PDB file of C-alpha atoms and ligand atoms in Angstrom:
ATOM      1  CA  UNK A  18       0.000   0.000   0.000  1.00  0.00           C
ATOM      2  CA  UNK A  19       1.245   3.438  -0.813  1.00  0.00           C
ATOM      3  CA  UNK A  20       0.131   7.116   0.096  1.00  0.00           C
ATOM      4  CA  UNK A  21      -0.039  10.407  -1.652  1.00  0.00           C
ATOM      5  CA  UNK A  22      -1.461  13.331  -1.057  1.00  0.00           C
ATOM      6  CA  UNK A  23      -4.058  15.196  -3.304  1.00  0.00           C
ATOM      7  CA  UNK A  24      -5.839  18.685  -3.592  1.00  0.00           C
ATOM      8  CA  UNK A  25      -9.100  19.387  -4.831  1.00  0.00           C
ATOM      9  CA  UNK A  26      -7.892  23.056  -5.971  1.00  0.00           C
ATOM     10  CA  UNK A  27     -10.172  26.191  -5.392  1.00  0.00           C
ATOM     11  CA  UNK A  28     -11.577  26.361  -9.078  1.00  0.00           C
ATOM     12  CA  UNK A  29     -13.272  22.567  -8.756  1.00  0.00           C
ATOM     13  CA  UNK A  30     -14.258  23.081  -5.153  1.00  0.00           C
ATOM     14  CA  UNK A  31     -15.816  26.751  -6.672  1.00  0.00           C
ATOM     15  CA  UNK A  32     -17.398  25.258  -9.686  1.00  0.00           C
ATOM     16  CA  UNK A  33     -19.414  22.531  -7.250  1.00  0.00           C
ATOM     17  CA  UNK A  34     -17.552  19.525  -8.393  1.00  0.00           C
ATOM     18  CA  UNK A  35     -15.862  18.704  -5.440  1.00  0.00           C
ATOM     19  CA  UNK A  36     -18.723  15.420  -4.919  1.00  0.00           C
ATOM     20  CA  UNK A  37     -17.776  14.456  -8.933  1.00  0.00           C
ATOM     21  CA  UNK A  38     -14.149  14.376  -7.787  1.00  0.00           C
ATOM     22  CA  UNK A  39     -14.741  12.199  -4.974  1.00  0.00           C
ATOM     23  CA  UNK A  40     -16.797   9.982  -6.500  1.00  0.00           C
ATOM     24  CA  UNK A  41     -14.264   9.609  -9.164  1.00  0.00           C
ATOM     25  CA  UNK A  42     -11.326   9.031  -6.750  1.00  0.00           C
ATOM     26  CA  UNK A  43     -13.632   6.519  -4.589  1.00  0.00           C
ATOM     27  CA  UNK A  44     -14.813   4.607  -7.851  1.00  0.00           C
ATOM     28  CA  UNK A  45     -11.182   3.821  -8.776  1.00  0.00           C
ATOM     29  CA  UNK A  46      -9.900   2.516  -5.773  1.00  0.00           C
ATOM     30  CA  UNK A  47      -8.744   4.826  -3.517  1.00  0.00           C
ATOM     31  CA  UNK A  48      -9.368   4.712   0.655  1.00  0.00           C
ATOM     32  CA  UNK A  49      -9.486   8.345   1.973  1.00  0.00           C
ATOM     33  CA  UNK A  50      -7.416   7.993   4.623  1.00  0.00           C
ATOM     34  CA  UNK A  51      -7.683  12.064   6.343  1.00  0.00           C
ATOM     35  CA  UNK A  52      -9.476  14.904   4.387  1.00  0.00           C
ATOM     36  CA  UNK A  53     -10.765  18.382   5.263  1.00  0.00           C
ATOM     37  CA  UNK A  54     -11.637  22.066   4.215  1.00  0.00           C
ATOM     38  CA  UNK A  55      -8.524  24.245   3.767  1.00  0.00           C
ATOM     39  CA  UNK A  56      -8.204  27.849   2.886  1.00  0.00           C
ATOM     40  CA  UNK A  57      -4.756  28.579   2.419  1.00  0.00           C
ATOM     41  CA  UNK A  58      -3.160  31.768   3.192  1.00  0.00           C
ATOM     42  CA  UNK A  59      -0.712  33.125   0.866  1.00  0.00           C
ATOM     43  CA  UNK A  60       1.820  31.913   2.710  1.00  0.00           C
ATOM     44  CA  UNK A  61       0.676  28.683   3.069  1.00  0.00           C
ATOM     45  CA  UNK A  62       0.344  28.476  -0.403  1.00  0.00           C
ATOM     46  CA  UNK A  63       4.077  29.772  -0.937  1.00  0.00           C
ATOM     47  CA  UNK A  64       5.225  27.264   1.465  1.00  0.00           C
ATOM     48  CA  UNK A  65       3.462  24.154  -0.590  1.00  0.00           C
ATOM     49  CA  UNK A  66       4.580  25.479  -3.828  1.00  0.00           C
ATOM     50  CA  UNK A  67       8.335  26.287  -2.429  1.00  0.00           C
ATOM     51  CA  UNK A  68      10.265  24.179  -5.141  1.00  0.00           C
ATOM     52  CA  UNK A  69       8.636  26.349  -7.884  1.00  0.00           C
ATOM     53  CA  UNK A  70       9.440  29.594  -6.282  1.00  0.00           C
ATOM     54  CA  UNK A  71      11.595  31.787  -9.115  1.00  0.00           C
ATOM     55  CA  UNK A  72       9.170  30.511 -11.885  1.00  0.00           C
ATOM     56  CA  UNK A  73       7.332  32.802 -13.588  1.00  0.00           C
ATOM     57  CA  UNK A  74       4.013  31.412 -12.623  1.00  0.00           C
ATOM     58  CA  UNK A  75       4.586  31.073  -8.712  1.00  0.00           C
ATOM     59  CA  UNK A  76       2.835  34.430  -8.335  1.00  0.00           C
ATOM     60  CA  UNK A  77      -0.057  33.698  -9.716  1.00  0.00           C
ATOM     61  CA  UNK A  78       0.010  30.254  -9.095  1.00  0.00           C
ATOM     62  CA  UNK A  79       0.286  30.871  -5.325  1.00  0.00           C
ATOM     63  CA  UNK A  80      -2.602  33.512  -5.440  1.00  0.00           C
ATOM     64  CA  UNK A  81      -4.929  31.210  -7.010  1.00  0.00           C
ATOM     65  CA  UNK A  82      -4.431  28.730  -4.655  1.00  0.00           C
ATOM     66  CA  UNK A  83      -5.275  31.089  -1.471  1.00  0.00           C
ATOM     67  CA  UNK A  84      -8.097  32.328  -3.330  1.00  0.00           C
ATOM     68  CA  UNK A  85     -10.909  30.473  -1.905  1.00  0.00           C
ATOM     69  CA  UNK A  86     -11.219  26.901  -0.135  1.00  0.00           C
ATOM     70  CA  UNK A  87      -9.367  23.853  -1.796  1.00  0.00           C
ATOM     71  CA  UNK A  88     -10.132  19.895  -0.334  1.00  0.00           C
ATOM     72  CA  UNK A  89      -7.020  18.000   1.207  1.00  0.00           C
ATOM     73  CA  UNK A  90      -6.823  14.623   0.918  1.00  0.00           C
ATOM     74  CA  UNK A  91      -4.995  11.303   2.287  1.00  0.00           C
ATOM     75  CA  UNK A  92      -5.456   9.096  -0.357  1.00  0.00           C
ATOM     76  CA  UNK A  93      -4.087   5.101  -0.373  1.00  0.00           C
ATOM     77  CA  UNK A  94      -4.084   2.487  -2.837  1.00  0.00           C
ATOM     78  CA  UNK A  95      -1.199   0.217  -4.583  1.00  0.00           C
ATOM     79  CA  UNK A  96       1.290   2.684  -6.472  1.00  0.00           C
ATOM     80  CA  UNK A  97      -1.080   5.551  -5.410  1.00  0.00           C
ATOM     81  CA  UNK A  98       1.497   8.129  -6.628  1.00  0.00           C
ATOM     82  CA  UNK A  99       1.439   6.886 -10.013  1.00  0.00           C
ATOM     83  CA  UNK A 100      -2.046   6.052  -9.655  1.00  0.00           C
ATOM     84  CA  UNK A 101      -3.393   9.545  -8.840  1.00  0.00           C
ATOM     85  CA  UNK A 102      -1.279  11.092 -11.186  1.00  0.00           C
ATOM     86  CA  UNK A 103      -2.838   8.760 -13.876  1.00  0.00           C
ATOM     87  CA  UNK A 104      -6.355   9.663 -13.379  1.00  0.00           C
ATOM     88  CA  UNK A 105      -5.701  13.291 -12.826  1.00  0.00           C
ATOM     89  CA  UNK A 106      -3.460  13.765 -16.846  1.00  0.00           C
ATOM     90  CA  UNK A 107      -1.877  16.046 -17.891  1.00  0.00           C
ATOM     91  CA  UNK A 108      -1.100  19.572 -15.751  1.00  0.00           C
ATOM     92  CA  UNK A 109      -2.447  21.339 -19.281  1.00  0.00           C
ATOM     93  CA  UNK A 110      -5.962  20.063 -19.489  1.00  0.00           C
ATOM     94  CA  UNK A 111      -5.627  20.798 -23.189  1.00  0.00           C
ATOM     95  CA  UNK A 112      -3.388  18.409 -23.285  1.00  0.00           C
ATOM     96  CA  UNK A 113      -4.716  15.846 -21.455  1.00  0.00           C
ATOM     97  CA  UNK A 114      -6.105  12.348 -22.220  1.00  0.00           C
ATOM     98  CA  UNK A 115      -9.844  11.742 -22.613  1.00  0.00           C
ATOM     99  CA  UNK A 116     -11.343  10.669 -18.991  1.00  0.00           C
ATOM    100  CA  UNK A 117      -8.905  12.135 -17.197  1.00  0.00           C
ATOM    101  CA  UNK A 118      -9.897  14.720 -14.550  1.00  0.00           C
ATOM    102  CA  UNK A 119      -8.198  17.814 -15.811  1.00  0.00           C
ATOM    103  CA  UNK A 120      -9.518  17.431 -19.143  1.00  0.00           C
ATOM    104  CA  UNK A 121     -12.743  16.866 -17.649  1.00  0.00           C
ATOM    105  CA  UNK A 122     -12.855  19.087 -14.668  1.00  0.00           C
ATOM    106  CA  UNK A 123      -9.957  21.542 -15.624  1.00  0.00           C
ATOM    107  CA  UNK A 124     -10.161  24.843 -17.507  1.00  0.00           C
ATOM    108  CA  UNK A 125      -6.217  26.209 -17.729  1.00  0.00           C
ATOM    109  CA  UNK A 126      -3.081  25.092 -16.965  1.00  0.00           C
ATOM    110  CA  UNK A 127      -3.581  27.199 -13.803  1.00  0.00           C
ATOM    111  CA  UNK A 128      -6.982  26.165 -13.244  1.00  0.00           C
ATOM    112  CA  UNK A 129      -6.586  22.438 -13.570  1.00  0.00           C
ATOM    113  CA  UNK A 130      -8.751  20.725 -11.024  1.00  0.00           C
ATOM    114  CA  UNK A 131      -6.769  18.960  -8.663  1.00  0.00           C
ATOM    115  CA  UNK A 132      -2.823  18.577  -7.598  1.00  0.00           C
ATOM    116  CA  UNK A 133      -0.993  15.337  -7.011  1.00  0.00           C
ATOM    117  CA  UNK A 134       2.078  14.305  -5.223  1.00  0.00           C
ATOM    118  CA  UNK A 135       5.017  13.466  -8.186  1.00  0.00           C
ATOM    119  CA  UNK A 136       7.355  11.102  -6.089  1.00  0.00           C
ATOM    120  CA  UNK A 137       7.359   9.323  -2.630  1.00  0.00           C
ATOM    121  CA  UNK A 138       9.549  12.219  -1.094  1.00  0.00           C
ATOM    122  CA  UNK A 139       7.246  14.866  -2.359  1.00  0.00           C
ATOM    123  CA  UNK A 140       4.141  12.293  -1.110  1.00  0.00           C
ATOM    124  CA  UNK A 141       5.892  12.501   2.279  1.00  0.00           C
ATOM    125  CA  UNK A 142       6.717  16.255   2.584  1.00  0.00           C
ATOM    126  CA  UNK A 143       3.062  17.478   1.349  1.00  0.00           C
ATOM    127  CA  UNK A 144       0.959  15.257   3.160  1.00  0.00           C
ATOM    128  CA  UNK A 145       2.979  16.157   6.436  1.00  0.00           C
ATOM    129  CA  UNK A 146       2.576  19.551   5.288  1.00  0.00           C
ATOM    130  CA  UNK A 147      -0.879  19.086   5.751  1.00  0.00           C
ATOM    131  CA  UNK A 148      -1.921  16.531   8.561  1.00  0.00           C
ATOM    132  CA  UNK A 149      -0.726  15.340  11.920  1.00  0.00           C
ATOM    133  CA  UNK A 150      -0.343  11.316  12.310  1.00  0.00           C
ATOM    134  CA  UNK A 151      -3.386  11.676  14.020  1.00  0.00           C
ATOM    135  CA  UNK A 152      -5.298  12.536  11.343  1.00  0.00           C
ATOM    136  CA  UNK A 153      -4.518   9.735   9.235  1.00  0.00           C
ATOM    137  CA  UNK A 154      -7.454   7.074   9.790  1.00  0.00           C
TER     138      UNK A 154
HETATM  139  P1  ATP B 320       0.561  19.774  -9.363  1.00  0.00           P
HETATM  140  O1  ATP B 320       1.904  19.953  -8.680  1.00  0.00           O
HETATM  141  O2  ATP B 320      -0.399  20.891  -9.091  1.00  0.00           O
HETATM  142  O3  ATP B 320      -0.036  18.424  -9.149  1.00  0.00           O
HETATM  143  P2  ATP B 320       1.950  19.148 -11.770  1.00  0.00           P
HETATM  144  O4  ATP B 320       2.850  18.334 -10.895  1.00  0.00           O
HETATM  145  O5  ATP B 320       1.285  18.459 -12.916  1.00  0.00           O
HETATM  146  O6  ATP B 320       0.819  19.830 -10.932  1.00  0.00           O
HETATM  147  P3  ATP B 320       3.928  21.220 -11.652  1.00  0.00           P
HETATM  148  O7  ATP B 320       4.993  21.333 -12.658  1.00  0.00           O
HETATM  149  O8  ATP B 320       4.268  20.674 -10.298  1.00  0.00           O
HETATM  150  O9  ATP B 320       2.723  20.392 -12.318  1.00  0.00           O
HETATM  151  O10 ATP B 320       3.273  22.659 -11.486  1.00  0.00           O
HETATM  152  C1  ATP B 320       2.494  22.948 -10.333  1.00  0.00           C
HETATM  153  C2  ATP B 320       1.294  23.762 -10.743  1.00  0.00           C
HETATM  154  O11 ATP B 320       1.755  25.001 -11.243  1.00  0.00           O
HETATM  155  C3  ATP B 320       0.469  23.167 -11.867  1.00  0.00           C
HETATM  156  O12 ATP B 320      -0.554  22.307 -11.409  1.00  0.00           O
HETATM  157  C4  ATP B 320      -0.134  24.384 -12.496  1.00  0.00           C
HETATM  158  O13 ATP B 320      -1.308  24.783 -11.787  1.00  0.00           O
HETATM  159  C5  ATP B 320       0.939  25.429 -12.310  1.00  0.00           C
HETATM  160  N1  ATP B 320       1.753  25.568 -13.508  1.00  0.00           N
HETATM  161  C6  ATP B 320       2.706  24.717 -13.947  1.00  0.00           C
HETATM  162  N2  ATP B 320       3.259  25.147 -15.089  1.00  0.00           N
HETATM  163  C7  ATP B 320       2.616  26.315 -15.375  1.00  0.00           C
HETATM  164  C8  ATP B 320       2.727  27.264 -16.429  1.00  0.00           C
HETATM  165  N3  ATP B 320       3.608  27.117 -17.412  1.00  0.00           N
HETATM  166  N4  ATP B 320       1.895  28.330 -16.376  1.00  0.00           N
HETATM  167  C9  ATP B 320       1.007  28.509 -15.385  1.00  0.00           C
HETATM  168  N5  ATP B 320       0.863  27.647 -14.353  1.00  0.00           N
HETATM  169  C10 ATP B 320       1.659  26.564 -14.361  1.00  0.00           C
HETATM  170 MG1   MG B 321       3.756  19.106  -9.138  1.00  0.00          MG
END
């Protein structure tokens, strides 16, 4: 079994299809292990996204993500990293493969639906970032 750690970002949880999402994650195997309402401050948001600081997009990037109320998640299946990162495509929903949920949910490269841990370190750092043992069921 394997963890990773998964946002439902503030344009899905804005456009109502926060349920959609989680029936989608649900229907393909995943346990929800913790997940919760999260308005991130800036910082916050700066803190998440620190490896991407310097790029052009971390401005915006970071100020759409404190923009209104995202959904954290604890999700765990086998190869859930890969997994997750399978069903969500493509960061470009443009350029994303049919079924996937940024080119179903997603509307920009910024506004693309949902994030996903890339690699077991990055699994471990964000989903630490976000919960306390204790909130792992
Ligand atoms: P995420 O980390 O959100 O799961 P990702 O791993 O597919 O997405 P990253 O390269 O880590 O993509 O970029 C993080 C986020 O930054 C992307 O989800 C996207 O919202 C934004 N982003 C990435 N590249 C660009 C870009 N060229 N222009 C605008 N925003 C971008
Ligand atoms: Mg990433």
């Amino acid at each position: 079994m394997e963890r990773t750690f998964a946002i439902i970002k503030p344009d899905a949880v804005e456009r109502r299809l926060t349920g959609q999402i989680l029936g989608r994650i649900e229907g393909s195997g995943f346990t929800i292990r913790a997940m919760r309402f999260e308005h991130l401050t800036r910082a916050d948001a700066e803190g998440f996204y620190a490896v991407h600081r310097g790029r052009p997009f971390f401005r915006a990037l970071t100020e759409f993500m404190s923009s209104g109320p995202c959904v954290v998640l604890a999700l765990e299946a086998p190869d859930a990293i890969r997994k997750w990162r399978d069903l969500m495509g493509a960061t470009d929903p443009a350029k994303a493969a049919p079924g996937t949920l940024r080119k179903e949910f997603g509307s920009s490269i910024e506004r693309n639906a949902t994030h996903g841990s890339d690699a077991p370190e990055t699994a471990a750092f964000e989903l630490g970032y976000f919960f306390r043992g204790m909130d792992l069921i």
